[in-house]
Every structure is written in structure tokens, then in C-alpha cells.
Short mmCIF file of C-alpha atoms and ligand atoms in Angstrom, two decimals:
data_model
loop_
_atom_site.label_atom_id
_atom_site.label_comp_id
_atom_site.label_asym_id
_atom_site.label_seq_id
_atom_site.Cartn_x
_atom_site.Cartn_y
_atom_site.Cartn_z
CA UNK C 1 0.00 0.00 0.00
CA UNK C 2 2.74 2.42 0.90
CA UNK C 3 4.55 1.08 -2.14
CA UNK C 4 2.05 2.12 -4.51
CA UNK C 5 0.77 5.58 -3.24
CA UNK C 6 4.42 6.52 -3.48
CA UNK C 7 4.35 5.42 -7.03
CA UNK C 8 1.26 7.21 -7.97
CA UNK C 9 2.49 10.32 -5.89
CA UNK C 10 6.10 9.92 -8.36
CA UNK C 11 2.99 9.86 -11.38
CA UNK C 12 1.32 12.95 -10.28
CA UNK C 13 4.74 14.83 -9.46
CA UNK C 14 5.61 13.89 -13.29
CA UNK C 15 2.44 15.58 -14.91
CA UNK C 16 2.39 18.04 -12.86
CA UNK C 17 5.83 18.78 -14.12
CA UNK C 18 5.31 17.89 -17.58
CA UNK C 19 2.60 20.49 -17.61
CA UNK C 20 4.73 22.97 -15.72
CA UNK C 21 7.25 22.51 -18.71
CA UNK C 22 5.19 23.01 -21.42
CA UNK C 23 3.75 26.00 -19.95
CA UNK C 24 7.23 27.00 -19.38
CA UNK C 25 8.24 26.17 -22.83
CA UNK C 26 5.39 28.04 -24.58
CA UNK C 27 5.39 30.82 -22.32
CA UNK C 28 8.73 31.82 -22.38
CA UNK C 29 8.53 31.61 -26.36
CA UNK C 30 5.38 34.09 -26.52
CA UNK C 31 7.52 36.88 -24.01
CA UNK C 32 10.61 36.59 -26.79
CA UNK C 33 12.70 34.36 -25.23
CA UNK C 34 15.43 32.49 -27.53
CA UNK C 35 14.78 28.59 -28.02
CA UNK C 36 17.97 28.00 -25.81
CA UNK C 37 16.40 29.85 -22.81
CA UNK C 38 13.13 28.29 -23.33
CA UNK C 39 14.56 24.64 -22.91
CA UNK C 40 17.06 26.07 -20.21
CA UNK C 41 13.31 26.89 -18.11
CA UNK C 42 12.04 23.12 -18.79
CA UNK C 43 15.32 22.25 -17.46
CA UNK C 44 14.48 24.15 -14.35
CA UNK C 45 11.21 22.91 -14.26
CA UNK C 46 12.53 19.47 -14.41
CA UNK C 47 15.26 20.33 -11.87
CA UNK C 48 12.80 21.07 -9.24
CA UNK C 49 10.35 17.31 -10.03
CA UNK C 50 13.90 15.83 -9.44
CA UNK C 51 14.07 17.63 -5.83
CA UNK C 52 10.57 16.80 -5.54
CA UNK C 53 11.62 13.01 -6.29
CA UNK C 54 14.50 13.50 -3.43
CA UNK C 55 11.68 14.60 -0.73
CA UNK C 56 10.29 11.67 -1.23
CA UNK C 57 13.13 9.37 -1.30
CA UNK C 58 13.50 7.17 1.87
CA UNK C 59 16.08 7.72 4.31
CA UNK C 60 19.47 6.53 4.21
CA UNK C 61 21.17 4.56 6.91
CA UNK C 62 22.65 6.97 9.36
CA UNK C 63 26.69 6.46 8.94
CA UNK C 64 29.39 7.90 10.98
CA UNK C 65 32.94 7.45 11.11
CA UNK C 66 35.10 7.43 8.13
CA UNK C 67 32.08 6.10 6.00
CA UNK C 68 30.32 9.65 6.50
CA UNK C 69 33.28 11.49 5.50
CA UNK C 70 33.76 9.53 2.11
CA UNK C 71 29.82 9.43 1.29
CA UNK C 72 29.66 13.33 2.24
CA UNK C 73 32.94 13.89 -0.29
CA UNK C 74 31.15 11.30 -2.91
CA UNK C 75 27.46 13.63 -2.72
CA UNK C 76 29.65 16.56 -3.21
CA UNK C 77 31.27 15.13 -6.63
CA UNK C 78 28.12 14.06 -7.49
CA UNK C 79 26.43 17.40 -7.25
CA UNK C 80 29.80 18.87 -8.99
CA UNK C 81 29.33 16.63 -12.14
CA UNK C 82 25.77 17.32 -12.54
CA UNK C 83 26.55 21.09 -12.36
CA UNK C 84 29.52 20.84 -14.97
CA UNK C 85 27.52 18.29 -17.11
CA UNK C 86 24.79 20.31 -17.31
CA UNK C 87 26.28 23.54 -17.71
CA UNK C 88 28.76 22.08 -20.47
CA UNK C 89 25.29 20.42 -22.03
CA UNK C 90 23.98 23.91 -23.11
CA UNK C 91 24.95 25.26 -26.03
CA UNK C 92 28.41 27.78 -25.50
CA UNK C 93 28.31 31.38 -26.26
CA UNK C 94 31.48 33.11 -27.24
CA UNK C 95 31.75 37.42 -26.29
CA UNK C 96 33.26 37.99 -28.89
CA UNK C 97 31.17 36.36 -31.26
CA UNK C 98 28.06 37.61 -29.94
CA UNK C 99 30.15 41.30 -30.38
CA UNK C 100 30.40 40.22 -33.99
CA UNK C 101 26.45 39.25 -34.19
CA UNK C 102 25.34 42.45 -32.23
CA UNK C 103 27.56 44.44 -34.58
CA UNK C 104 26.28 42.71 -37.97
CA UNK C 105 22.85 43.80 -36.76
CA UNK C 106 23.57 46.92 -36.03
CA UNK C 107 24.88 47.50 -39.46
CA UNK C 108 21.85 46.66 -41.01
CA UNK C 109 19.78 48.46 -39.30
CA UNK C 110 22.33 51.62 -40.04
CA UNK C 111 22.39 50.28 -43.68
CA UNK C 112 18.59 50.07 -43.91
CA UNK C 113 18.74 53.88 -41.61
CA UNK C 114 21.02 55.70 -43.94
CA UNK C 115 19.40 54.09 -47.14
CA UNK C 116 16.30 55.47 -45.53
CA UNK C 117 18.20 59.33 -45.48
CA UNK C 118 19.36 59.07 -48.89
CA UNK C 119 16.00 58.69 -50.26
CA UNK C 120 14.96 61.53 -48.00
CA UNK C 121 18.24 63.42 -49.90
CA UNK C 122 16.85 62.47 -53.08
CA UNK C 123 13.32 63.75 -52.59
CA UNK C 124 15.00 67.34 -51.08
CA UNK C 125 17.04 67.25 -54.37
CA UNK C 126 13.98 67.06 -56.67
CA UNK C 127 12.18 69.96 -54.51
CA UNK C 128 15.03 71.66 -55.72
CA UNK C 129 15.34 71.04 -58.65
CA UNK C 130 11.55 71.33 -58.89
CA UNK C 131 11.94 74.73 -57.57
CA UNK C 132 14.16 75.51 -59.88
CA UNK C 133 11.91 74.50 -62.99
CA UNK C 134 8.89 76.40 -61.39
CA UNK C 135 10.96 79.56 -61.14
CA UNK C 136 12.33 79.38 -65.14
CA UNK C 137 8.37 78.93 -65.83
CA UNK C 138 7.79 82.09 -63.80
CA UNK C 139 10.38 83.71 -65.34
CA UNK C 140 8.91 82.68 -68.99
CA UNK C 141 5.82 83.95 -67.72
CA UNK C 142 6.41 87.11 -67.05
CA UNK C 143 8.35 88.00 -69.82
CA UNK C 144 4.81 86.90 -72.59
CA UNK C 145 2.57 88.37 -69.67
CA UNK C 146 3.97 91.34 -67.53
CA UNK C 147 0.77 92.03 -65.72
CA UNK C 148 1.85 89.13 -63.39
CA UNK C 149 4.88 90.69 -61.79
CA UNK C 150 5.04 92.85 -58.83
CA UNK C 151 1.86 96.04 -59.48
CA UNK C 152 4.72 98.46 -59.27
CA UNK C 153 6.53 97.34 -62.63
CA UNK C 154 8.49 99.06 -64.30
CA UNK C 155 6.89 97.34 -67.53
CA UNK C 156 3.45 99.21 -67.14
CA UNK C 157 3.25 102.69 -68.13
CA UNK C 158 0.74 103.70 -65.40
CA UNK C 159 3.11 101.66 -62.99
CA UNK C 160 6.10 103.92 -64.09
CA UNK C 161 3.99 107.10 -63.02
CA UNK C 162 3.44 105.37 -60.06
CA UNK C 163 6.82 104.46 -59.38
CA UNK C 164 8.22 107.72 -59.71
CA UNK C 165 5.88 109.69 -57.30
CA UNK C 166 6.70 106.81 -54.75
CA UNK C 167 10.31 107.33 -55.31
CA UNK C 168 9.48 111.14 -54.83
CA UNK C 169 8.11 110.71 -51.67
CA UNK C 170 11.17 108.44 -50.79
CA UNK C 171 13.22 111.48 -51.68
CA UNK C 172 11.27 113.74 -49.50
CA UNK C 173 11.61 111.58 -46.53
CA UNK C 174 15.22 110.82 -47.31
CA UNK C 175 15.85 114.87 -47.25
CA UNK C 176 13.56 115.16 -44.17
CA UNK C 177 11.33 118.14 -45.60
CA UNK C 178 9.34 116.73 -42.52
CA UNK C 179 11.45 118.39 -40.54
CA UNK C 180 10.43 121.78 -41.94
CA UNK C 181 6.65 120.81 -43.64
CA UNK C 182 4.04 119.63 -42.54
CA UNK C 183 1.80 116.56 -44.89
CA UNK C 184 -1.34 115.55 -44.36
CA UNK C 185 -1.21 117.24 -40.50
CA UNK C 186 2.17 115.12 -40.38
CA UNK C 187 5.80 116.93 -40.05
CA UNK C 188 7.26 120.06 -38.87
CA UNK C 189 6.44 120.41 -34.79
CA UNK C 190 8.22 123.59 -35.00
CA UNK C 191 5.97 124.91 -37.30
CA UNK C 192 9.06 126.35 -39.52
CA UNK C 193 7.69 126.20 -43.34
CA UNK C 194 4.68 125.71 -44.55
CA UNK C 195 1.86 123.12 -45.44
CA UNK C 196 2.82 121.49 -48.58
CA UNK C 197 -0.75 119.76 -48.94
CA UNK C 198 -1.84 122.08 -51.93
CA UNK C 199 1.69 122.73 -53.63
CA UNK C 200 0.29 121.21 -56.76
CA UNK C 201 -1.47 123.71 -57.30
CA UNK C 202 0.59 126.40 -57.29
CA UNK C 203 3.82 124.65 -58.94
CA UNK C 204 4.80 122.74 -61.89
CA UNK C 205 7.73 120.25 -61.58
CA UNK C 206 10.27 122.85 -62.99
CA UNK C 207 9.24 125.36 -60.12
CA UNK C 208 9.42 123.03 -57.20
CA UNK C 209 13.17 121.48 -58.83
CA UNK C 210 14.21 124.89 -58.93
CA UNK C 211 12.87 126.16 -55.29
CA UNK C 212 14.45 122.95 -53.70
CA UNK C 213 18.10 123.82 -55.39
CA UNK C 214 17.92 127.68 -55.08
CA UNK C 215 15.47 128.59 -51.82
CA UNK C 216 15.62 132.30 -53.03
CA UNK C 217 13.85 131.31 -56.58
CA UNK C 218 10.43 131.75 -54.95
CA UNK C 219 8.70 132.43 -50.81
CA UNK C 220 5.50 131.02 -49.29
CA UNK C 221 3.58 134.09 -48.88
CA UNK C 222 3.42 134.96 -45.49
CA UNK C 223 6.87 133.56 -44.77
CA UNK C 224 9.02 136.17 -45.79
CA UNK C 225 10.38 136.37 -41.98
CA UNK C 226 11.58 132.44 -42.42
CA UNK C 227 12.55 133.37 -46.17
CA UNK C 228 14.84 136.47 -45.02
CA UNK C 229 17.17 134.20 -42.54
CA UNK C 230 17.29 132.63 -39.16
CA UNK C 231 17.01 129.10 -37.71
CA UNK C 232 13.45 127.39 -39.69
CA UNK C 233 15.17 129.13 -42.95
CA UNK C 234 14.92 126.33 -46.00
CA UNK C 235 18.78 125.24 -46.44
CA UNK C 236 20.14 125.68 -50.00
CA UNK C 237 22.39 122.33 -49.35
CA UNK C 238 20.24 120.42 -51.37
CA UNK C 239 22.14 121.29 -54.89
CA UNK C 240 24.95 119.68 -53.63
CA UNK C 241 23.37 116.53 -52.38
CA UNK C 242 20.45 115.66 -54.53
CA UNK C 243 21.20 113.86 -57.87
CA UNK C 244 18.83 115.09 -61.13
CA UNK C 245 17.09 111.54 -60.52
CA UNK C 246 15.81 112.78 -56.71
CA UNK C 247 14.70 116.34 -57.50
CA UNK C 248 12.37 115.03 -60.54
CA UNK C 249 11.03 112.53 -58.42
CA UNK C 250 10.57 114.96 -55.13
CA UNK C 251 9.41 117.94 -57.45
CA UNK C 252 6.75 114.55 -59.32
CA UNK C 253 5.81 113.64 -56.18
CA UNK C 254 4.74 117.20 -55.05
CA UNK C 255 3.02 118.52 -57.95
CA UNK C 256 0.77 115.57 -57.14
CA UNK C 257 -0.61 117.46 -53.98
CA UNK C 258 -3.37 119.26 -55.11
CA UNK C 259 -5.47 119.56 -51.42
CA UNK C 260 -6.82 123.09 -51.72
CA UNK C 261 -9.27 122.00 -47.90
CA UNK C 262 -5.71 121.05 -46.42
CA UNK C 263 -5.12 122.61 -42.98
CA UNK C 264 -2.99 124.27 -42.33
CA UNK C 265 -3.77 125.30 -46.15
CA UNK C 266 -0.65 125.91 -48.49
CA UNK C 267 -0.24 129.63 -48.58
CA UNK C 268 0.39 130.97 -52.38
CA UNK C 269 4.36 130.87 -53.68
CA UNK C 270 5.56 134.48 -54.86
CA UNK C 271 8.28 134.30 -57.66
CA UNK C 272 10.84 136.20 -56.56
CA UNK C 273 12.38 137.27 -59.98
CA UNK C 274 16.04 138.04 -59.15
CA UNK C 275 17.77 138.17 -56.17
CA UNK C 276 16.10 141.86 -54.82
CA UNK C 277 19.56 143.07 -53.22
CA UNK C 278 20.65 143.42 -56.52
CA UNK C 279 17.43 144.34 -58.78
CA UNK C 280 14.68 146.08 -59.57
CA UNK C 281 11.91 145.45 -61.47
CA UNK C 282 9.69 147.85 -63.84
CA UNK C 283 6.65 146.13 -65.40
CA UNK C 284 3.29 147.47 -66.53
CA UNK C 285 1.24 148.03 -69.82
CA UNK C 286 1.52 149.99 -72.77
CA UNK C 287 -1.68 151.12 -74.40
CA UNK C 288 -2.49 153.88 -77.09
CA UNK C 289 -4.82 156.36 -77.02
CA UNK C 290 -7.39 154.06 -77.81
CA UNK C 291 -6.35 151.87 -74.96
CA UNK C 292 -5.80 149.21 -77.37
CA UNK C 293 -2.43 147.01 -76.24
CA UNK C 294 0.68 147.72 -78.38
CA UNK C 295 2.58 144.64 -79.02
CA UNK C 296 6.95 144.15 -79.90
CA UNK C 297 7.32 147.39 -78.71
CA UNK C 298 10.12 148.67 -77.09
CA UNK C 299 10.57 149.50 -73.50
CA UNK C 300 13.34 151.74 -72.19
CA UNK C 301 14.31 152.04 -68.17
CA UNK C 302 16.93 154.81 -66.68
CA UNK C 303 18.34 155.44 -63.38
CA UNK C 304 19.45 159.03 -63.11
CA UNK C 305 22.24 158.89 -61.48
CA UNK C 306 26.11 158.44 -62.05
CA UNK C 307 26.99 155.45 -63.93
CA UNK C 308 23.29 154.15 -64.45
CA UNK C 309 22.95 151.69 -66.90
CA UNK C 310 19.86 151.80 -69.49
CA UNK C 311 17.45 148.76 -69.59
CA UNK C 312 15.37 147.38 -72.06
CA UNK C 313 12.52 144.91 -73.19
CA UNK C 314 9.56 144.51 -75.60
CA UNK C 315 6.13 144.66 -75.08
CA UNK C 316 4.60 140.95 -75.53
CA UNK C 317 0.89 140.49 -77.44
CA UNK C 318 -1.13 141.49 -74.65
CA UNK C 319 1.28 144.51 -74.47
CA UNK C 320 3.01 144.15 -71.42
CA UNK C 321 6.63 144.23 -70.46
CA UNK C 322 8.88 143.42 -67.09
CA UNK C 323 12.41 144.89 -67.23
CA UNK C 324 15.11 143.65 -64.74
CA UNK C 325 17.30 147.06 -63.58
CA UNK C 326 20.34 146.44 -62.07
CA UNK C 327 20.42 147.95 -58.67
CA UNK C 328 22.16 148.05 -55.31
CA UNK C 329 20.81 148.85 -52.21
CA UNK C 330 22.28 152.46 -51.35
CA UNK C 331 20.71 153.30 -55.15
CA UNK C 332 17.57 153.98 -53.05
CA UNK C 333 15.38 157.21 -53.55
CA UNK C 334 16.82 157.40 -56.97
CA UNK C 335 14.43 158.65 -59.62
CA UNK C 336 14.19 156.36 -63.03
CA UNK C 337 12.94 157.65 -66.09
CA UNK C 338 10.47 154.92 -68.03
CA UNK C 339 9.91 155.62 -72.06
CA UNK C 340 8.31 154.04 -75.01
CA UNK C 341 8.71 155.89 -78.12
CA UNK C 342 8.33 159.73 -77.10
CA UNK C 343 6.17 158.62 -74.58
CA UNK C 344 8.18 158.73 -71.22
CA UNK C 345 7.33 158.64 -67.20
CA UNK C 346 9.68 158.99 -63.98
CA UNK C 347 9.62 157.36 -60.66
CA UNK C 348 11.47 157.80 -57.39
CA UNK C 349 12.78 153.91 -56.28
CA UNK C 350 11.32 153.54 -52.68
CA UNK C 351 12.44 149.94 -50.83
CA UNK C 352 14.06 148.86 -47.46
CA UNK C 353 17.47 148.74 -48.14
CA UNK C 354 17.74 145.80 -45.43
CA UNK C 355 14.43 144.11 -46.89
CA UNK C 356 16.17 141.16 -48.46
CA UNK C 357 12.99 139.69 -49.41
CA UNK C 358 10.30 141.77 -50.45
CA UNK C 359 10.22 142.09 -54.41
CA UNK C 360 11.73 145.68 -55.05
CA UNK C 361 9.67 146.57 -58.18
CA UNK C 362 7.29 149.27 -59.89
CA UNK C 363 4.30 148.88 -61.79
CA UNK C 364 4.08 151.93 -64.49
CA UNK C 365 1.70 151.52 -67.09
CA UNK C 366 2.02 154.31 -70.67
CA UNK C 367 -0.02 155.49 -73.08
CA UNK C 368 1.48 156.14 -76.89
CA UNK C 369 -0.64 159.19 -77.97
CA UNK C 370 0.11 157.96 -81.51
CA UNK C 371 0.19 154.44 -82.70
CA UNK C 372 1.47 154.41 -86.05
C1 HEC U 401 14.94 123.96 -42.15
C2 HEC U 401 13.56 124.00 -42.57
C3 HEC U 401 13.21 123.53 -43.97
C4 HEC U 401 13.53 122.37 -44.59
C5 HEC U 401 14.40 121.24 -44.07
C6 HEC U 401 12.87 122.40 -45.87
N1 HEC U 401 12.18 123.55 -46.01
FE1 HEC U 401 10.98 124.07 -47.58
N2 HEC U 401 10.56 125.81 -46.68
C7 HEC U 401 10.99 126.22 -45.44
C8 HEC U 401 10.44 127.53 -45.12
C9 HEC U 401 10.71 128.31 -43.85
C10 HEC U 401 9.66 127.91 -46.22
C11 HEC U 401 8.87 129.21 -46.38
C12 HEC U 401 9.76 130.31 -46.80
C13 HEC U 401 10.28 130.09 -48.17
O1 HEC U 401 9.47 129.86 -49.07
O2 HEC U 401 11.49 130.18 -48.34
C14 HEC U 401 9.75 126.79 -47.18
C15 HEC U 401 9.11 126.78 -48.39
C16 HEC U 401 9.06 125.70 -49.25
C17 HEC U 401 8.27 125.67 -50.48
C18 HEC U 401 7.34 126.74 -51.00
C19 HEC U 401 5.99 126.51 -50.38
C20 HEC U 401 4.93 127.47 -50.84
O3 HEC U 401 3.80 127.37 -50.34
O4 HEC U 401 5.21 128.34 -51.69
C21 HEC U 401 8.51 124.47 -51.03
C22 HEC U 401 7.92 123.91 -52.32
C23 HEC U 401 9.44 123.76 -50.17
N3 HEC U 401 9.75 124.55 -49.10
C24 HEC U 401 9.91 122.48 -50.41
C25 HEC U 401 10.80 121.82 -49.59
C26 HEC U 401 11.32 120.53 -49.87
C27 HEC U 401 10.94 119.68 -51.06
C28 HEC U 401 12.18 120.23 -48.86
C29 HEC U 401 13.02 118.99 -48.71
C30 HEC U 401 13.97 118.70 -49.75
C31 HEC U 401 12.19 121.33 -47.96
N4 HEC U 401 11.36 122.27 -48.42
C32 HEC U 401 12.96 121.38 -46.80
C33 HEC U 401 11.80 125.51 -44.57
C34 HEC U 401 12.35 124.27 -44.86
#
């Protein structure tokens, strides 16, 4: 009876075991273990039914003596020789040449990585070169069909209007006429020149180019204080520094501004027709008896004094002339004598000698009793 429930117990221990194994076996697999490591746990698991098999083993003879020392030294060789047996039964791994198979993998990934960036290389290159083809089209196209480049092309005509009032008003900021005018309520804090809103008006493009390279050419009226001198006068620098380009485009740009409602409003330019310190001028009509305009007729201006010089000019069709006299500033309160034909008037000169501004000028209007 004992006999045989040992031998069924041995029985159960095995399928127990055998189960445990396969378990083991399978298990191990499905985590990712290698086949060697998978066997090397049904080792285990056979390991342990052998201990299993040992509990149940019946007890040896108790020795003592010299026959305990050799049995104890015999169980020790015998566990030794399983140990090496068994460890010597796997299969042997060489370092080195599991370096070698780590490395071999490595490369391939690396090979399969950098195979991977050179198609990535090859795509960037096409972009390129894709960008490349799209910008020769665009290029093509815009030489059958201008209208597609940039709205301030140079190819339109309108576009070249354009272009040079914009490069006019870069001028005028470049030259900071802010500094001095004021543009749509923008500019001059210090309230030195005047509005240019409504300059258009007044000015052509000649005017304005020379006003902006000779200050004296023309005043704001009103300003003849800033005109004369002092700090807010307009600089005459700008001949020096502005090329023939800037002042068409800056003189362009302002003949645009035509904003008579502006305020401040643009007060009115007055040509100043020489420099005064050194001229006067004698302009007016001449009429016969009739009243009728005489036309190419000419005009004759004196100073009577020592060393005058005589000045002339003709009439033009509407019968009016403008003679420049040469004259200095201690020549006032000297009388001129004004004739046309045998027609002839006098005048005394009357200015401020240290009125650099003000025009210095007569009108004197005559009357030919006879027109032939
Ligand atoms: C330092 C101040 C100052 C600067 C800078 C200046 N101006 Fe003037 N400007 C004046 C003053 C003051 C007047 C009024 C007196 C006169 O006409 O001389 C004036 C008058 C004018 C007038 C005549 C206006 C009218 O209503 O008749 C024009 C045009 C003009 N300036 C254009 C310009 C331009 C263009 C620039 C820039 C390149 C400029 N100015 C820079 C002070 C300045």
C-alpha cells in the first residue's frame, strides 16, 4: 500500500511537471525568449520534479565514522558533475562572437537607416530642382505676360507714373522736408515752413526742382520772416546733395498734392524774380490812345544817377513788359525815367534797403498818344 501511493504520488509529481514545462516552454517563447532559454526553463522545471523526487526518497542509513566522510565527499562530486555536465550540455556562447552578431545587426539596421536618409536626400534634391523648374516657368511667364509681376513694374506705363511719385516721396523723406513741412497734418512740430498739402497747385515740376536747389527762386507768402534768414530758414544744401534723378522725383511727387481743404492750407508761392539786393523790377502796360495794347514794342528804363545803366525789353501780345534794372541797395530814392517811343514817365525807387525779401519793383503803365 505504501509502495504504490508513493508510485502514484512519483505519477502525479511527473504531470504536474510535464505540464509545468510546457507552460514553461510556450510561455517563455510568446515573451521573446530564444529557443535556448526556453529549454534552459524546462530544465528548471525538471530540476525542481527531481528535488521533488528526493523529498520523497526514503532515508538513508545513518553512517558515521570514516564512511560519513567519504559518502559526504562522494554527494559533493556528485552534485559537482551534474553542475559541470549540465552547464557544459547547453549550447556555449562566445563574447566575442556575440560582439560580432550584435555588430552585424547593427549594421543593417544603419544600412537600412542611412538608405532610408538618402532617399529623404533624393526627394529634397527634386524639390530643388523642382523649384528651380517652377521659377524658369515664372520667369517665362512674365516675360509673354507682364501684368503678373510685382503692381509696381516698371513694364506698365501707369506703374512707371506710379513708381516715380513713390520714389518722390522716398526722396522727400530721405531729405527730411518733414522736418520743416508739414503733410497731411504730419511733419514740422516747430511749425518752420509751410503746409505742402496744396503745392500742386501752385507749382509745376520745374518750379518746385528749382525752389528745392535755389530757396531764393520763390517764398511762401506769409513767410518772408523764415525766407529772409534765421534758424526754420529752408537750407540751399540740397544742390549739392540731390542727384537730377531725386529732385524730378521729389518735385513729381509734389506737384501731385493738389489739397486746396488742407489745414494748415498751403499759402500761395511768390516768384521772386532776381535776387532783390541786386534788382529792380519795372513792369506794366503799354496802351495807345485808344487803350488798345501795343505789341513788340520797345521799352526803355533809366536810373538818373552816375553810372546808371539803361534797360530794355519789348512789349509781348497782350502789351506788357517786365524789365530787370540792375540795382544796389544804397541806389535807393533814386528817380528812373520809363519811355516808349516819345512817350516817357519817372519814378522815385522807394524799398528797405535791409528788406532782403520783399520784391523791389514798380508797376508803371504808358499810353502812346500815336500808334502808327
Ligand atoms: C529747415 C527747414 C526747412 C527744410 C528742411 C525744408 N524747407 Fe521748404 N521751406 C521752409 C520755409 C521756412 C519755407 C517758407 C519760406 C520760403 O518759401 O522760403 C519753405 C518753403 C518751401 C516751399 C514753397 C511753399 C509754398 O507754399 O510756396 C517748397 C515747395 C518747399 N519749401 C519744399 C521743400 C522741400 C521739397 C524740402 C526737402 C527737400 C524742404 N522744403 C525742406 C523751410 C524748410
Amino acid at each position: 500500500m505504501k509502495q504504490g501511493s508513493t508510485f502514484s504520488r512519483i505519477i502525479w509529481k511527473l504531470i504536474v511537471s510535464v505540464i509545468l514545462g510546457v507552460l514553461m516552454y510556450f510561455g517563455s517563447g510568446a515573451v521573446g525568449f530564444p529557443p535556448a532559454f526556453q529549454w534552459m526553463f524546462v530544465s528548471y522545471v525538471g530540476l525542481g520534479f527531481l528535488v521533488f523526487l528526493l523529498l520523497d526518497a526514503p532515508p538513508l542509513p545513518r553512517l558515521s565514522g570514516w564512511p560519513a566522510g567519504v559518502a559526504l565527499l562522494l554527494f559533493y562530486a556528485l552534485l559537482s558533475g551534474a553542475y559541470i555536465w549540465g552547464a557544459s550540455a547547453w549550447p556555449q556562447y562566445d563574447p566575442e562572437v556575440e560582439k560580432g552578431k550584435i555588430k552585424k545587426l547593427l549594421k543593417r539596421k544603419l544600412e537600412r537607416f542611412q538608405a532610408s536618409q538618402g532617399r529623404v536626400d533624393d526627394l529634397l534634391q527634386q524639390v530643388k530642382a523642382l523649384e528651380g523648374a517652377s521659377a524658369e516657368v515664372l520667369a517665362r511667364l512674365s516675360n509673354f505676360a507682364p501684368v503678373m509681376a510685382t503692381p509696381a513694374s516698371i513694364n506698365l506705363p501707369e506703374g512707371r507714373a506710379m513708381t516715380v511719385v513713390d520714389r518722390g516721396r522716398e526722396v522727400y523723406e530721405l531729405y527730411e522736408c518733414y522736418n520743416c513741412h508739414k503733410l497731411g497734418g504730419k511733419g514740422s512740430v516747430k511749425k518752420r515752413g509751410p503746409a505742402l498739402d496744396n503745392i500742386g497747385s501752385f507749382l509745376t515740376v520745374e518750379d518746385i526742382k528749382r525752389k528745392v536747389f535755389d530757396p531764393t527762386y520763390l517764398y511762401a507768402e506769409g513767410f518772408e520772416k523764415e525766407h529772409k534768414g534765421g534758424k526754420g530758414k529752408m537750407p540751399d544744401k540740397y544742390k549739392e546733395l540731390m542727384t537730377d534723378e531725386e529732385v524730378m522725383a521729389l518735385a513729381t511727387f509734389l506737384t501731385t498734392l493738389k489739397n486746396p481743404m488742407a489745414d494748415p492750407p498751403t499759402p500761395r508761392p511768390v516768384f521772386v524774380k532776381s535776387n532783390v539786393e541786386h534788382g529792380f523790377i519795372v513792369f506794366g502796360y503799354v496802351r495807345d490812345a485808344a487803350g488798345k495794347p501795343v505789341p513788340g514794342i520797345e521799352v526803355h528804363v533809366m536810373p538818373k544817377k552816375k553810372g546808371g545803366h539803361d534797360a530794355k525789353g519789348k512789349t509781348n501780345v497782350s502789351g506788357y513788359y517786365e524789365i530787370f534794372m540792375h540795382m544796389h541797395n544804397e541806389d535807393v530814392g533814386v528817380t528812373v525815367s520809363v519811355s516808349a517811343q516819345n512817350s516817357t514817365k519817372e519814378f522815385v525807387t522807394e524799398y528797405d534797403p535791409n528788406d532782403k525779401v520783399t520784391k523791389r519793383q514798380k508797376s508803371l503803365d504808358l499810353v502812346i498818344p500815336s500808334a502808327s
